[in-house]
Coordinates of C-alpha atoms in Angstrom, one line a residue:
X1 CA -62.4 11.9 36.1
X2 CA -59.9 14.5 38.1
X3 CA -57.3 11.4 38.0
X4 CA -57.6 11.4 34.0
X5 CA -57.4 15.0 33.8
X6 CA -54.5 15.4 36.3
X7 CA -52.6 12.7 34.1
X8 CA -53.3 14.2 30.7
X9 CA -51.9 17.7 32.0
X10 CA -49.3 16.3 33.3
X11 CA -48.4 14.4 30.1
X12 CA -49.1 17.7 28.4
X13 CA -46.4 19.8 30.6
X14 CA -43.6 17.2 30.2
X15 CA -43.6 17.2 26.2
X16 CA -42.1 20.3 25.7
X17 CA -39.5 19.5 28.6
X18 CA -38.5 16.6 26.6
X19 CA -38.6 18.3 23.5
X20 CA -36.6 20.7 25.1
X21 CA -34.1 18.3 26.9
X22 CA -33.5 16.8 23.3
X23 CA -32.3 20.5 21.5
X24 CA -30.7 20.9 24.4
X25 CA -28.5 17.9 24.2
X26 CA -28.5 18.2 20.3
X27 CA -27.1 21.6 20.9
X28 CA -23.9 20.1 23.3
X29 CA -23.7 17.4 21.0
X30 CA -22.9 19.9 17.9
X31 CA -20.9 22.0 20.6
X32 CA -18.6 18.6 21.1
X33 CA -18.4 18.1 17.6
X34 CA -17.5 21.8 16.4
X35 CA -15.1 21.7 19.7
X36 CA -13.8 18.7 18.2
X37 CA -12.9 20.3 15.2
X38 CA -11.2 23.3 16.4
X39 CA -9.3 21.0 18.8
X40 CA -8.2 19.3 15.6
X41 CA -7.0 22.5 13.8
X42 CA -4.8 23.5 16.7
X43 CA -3.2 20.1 16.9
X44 CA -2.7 19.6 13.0
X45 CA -1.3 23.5 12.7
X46 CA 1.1 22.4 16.2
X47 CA 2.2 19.3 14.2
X48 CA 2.8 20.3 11.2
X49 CA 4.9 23.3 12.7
X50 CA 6.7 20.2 14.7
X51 CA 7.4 19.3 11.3
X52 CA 9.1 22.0 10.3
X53 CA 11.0 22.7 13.2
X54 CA 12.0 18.8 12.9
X55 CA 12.7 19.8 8.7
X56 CA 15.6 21.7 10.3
X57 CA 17.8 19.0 11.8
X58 CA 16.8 16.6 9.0
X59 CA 17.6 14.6 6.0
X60 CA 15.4 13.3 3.3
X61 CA 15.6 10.8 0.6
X62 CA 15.7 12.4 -2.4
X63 CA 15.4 10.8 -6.0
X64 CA 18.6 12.0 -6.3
X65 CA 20.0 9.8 -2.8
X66 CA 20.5 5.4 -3.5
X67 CA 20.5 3.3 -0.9
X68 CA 22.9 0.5 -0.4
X69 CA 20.7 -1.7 1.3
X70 CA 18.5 -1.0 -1.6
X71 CA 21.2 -1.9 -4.3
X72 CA 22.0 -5.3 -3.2
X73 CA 20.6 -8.2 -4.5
X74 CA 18.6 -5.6 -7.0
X75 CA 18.8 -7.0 -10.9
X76 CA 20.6 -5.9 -13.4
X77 CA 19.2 -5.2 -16.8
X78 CA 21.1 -5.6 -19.7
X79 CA 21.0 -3.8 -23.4
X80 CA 17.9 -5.9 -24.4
X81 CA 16.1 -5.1 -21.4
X82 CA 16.0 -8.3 -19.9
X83 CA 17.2 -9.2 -16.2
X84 CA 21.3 -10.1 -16.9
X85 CA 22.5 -10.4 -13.7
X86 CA 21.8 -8.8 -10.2
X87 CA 24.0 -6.9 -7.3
X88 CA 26.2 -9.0 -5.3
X89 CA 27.7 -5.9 -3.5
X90 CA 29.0 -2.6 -4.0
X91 CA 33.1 -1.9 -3.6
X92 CA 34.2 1.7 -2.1
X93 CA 37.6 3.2 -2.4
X94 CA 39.1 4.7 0.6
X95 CA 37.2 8.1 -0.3
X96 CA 34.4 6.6 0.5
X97 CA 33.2 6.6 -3.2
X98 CA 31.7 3.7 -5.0
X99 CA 35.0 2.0 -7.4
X100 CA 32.8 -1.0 -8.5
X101 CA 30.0 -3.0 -9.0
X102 CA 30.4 -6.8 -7.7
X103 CA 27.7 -8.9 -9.5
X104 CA 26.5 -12.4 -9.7
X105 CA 25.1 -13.6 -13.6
X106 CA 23.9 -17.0 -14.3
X107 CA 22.8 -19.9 -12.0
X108 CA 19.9 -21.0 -11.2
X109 CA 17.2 -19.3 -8.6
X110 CA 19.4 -16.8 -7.5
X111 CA 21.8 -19.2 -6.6
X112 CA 25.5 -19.7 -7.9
X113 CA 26.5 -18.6 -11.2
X114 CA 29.8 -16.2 -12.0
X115 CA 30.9 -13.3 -9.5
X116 CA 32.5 -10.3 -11.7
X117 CA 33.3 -6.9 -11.1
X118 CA 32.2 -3.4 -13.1
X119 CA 33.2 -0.1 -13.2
X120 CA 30.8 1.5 -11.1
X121 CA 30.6 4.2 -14.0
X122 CA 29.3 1.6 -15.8
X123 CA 25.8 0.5 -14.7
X124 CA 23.1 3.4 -15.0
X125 CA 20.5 3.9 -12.3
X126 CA 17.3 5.2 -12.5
X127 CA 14.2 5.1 -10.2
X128 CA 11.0 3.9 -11.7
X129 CA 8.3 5.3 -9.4
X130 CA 7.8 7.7 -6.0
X131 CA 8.6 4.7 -3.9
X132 CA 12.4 5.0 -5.0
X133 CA 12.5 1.7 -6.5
X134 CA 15.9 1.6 -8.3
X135 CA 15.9 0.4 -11.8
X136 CA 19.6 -0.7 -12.2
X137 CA 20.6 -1.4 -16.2
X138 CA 24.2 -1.8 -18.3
X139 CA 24.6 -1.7 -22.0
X140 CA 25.5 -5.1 -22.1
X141 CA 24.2 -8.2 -23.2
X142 CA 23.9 -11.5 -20.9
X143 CA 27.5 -12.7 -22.5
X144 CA 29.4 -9.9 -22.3
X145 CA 28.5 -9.0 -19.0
X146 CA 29.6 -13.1 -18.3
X147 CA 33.0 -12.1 -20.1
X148 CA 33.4 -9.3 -17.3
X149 CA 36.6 -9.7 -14.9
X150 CA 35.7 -12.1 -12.1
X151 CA 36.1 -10.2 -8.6
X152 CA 37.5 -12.5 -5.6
X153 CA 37.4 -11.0 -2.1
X154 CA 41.0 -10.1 -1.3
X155 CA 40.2 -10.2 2.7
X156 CA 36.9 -10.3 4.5
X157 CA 35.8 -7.5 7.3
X158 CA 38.1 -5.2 5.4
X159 CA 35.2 -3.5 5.3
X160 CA 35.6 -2.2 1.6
X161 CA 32.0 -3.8 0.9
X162 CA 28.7 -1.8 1.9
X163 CA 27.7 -5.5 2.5
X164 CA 30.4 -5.5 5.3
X165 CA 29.1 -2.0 6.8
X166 CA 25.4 -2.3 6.5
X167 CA 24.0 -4.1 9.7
X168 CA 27.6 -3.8 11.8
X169 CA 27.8 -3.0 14.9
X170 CA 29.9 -0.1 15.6
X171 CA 31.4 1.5 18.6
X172 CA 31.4 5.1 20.0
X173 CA 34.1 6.8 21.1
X174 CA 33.1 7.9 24.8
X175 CA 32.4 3.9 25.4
X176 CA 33.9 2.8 28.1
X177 CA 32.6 -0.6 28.3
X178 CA 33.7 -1.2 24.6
X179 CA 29.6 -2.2 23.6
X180 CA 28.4 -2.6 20.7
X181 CA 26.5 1.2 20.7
X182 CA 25.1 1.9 17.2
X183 CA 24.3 -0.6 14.3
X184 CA 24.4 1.3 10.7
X185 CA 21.3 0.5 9.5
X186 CA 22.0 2.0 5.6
X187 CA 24.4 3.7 3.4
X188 CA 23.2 6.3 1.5
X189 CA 24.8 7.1 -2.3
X190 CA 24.8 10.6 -4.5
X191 CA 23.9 9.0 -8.2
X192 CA 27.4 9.6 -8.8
X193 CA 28.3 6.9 -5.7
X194 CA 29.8 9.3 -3.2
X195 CA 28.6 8.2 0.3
X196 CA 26.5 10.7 1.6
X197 CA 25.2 9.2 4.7
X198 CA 25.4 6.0 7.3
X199 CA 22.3 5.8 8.6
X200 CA 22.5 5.2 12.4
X201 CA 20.9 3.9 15.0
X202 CA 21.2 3.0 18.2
X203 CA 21.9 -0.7 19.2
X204 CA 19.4 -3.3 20.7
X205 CA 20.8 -6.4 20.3
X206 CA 23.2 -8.0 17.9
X207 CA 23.2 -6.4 14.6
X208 CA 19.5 -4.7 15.2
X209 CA 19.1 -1.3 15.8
X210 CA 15.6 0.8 16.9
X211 CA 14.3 3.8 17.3
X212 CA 15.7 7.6 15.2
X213 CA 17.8 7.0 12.5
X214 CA 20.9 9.3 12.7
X215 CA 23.0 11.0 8.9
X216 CA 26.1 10.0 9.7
X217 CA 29.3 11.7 7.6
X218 CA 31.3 8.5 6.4
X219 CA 34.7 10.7 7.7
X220 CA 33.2 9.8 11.1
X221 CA 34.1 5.7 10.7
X222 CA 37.0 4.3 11.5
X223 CA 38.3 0.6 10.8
X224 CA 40.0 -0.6 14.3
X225 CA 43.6 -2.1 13.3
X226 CA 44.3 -5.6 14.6
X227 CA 42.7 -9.0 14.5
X228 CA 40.0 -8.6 16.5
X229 CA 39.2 -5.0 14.6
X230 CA 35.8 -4.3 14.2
X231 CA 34.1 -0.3 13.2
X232 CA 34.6 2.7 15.2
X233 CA 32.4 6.0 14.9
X234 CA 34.3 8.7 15.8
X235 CA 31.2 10.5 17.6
X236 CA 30.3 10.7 21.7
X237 CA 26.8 9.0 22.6
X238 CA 26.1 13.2 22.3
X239 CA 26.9 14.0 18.9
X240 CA 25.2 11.2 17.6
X241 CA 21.9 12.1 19.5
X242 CA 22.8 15.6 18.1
X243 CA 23.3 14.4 14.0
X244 CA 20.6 15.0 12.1
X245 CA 17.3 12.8 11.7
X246 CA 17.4 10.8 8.7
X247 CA 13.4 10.2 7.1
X248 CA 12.5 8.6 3.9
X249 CA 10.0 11.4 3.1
X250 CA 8.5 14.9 4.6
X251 CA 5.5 14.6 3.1
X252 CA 5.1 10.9 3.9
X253 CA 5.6 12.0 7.5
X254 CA 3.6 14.9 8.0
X255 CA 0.8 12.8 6.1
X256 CA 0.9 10.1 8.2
X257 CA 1.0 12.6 11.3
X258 CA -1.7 14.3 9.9
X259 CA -4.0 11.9 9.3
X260 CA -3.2 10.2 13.2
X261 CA -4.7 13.4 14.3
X262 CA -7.6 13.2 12.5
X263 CA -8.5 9.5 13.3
X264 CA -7.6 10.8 17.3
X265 CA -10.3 13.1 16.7
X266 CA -13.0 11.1 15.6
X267 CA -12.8 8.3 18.1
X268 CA -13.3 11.7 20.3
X269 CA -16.2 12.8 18.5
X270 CA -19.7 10.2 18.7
X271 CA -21.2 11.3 15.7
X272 CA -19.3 12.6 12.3
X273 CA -20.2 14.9 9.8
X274 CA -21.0 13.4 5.8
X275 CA -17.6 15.1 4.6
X276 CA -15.5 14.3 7.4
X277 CA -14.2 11.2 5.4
X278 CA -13.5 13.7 2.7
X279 CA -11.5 16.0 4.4
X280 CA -9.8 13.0 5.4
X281 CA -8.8 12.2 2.4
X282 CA -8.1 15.7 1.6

């Protein structure tokens, strides 16, 4: 008898223990997560004034910007609206200003067919969505853009073409070693076809280049004279580092920034609130 009552007192005392040990680790828990969540304001109001700060020594794409790489190979429509021809390349006078269109009509697959040239005045461009996807269309039909002046390459690595500047390998001026330093990754146009930017970056290997993408003034390039002449940027290892950032998109960047911070967060946090995935989204 005194064993059952000792055990049914104690069983008694610990409930409210228990009871107690559970609010009290309910409690922390929704200490963690609040904790969590103020952690997570501080970080998105440091990153998104990183952001700005980095908005300072930037450029953006604009809907207003083209980019070379972009251009080539892109179709052409003609008057009709159907796909005449596409980009072969783009031609730039010594101001660095695009002079013509080179483009390729006909054949079969993309392949072959008749290479002419255009007044660069003569093609309008227009982008169809917020992914800057060029539309790229002529008030011509399929046989008069075929009656077009052909366009023969005069001399190659003349560098005259964006197709000869994109992916080359260029060469600072506090180089030493004469390496290959910087690849230009792009060549960014006005919709009125000045140059605006190269797009830099620095070398890897070969023709590949990583990490920040430098705006480049086209002033700073320089064709080497001679046989063996290859691209020169007129910029120390410094000044490039120094040039500002080139990005696609602020918003796209603080976005994706943003919502890195949040996912951060809830692998911190064990248990997440209903509306966590709509603030997410928010």
């Amino acid at each position: 008898m005194n064993k059952l009552l000792i055990s049914a007192c104690a069983a008694a005392l610990m409930l409210p223990v228990s009871a107690g040990a559970a609010d009290m680790h309910k409690d922390k828990h929704k200490d963690g997560a609040v904790k969590a969540k103020a952690e997570t304001t501080v970080k998105t109001d440091k990153m998104d004034k990183s952001a700005k700060a980095d908005n300072a020594n930037a450029v953006y794409r604009t809907k207003t910007s083209l980019s070379g790489k972009e251009l080539l190979g892109e179709g052409i429509q003609g008057a009709e609206g159907d796909r005449i021809a596409r980009i072969d390349d783009i031609v730039l006078d010594a101001n660095g200003k695009a002079d013509k269109v080179v483009f390729l009509s006909g054949g079969v697959f993309g392949f072959g067919g008749t290479r002419g040239a255009l007044d660069y005045k003569a093609i309008d461009i227009a982008y169809e969505d917020e992914d800057y996807e060029p539309v790229v269309s002529v008030s011509l039909s399929e046989e008069g853009i075929q009656s077009a002046v052909e366009y023969e390459t005069e001399e190659m690595n003349d560098y005259s073409l964006i197709s000869e500047i994109i992916g080359s390998k260029v060469n600072l001026i506090d180089d030493e070693d004469e390496d290959d330093d910087a690849v230009i990754n792009d060549i960014i146009l006005s919709d009125a076809g000045t140059v605006q930017h190269l797009i830099v970056q620095e070398s890897v290997i070969s023709s590949i280049g990583a990490g920040t993408k430098y705006a480049v003034p086209y002033a700073k390039l320089q064709v080497e004279q001679g046989a063996g002449g290859g691209l020169v940027l007129d910029m120390t290892e410094e000044q490039l580092e120094a040039s500002p950032v080139y990005k696609a998109s602020w918003r796209s960047q603080v976005g994706a920034d943003m919502k890195q911070g949040w996912e951060n967060t809830k692998d911190e946090v064990d248990e997440w609130d209903d509306d966590a995935d709509d603030k997410l989204d928010d």
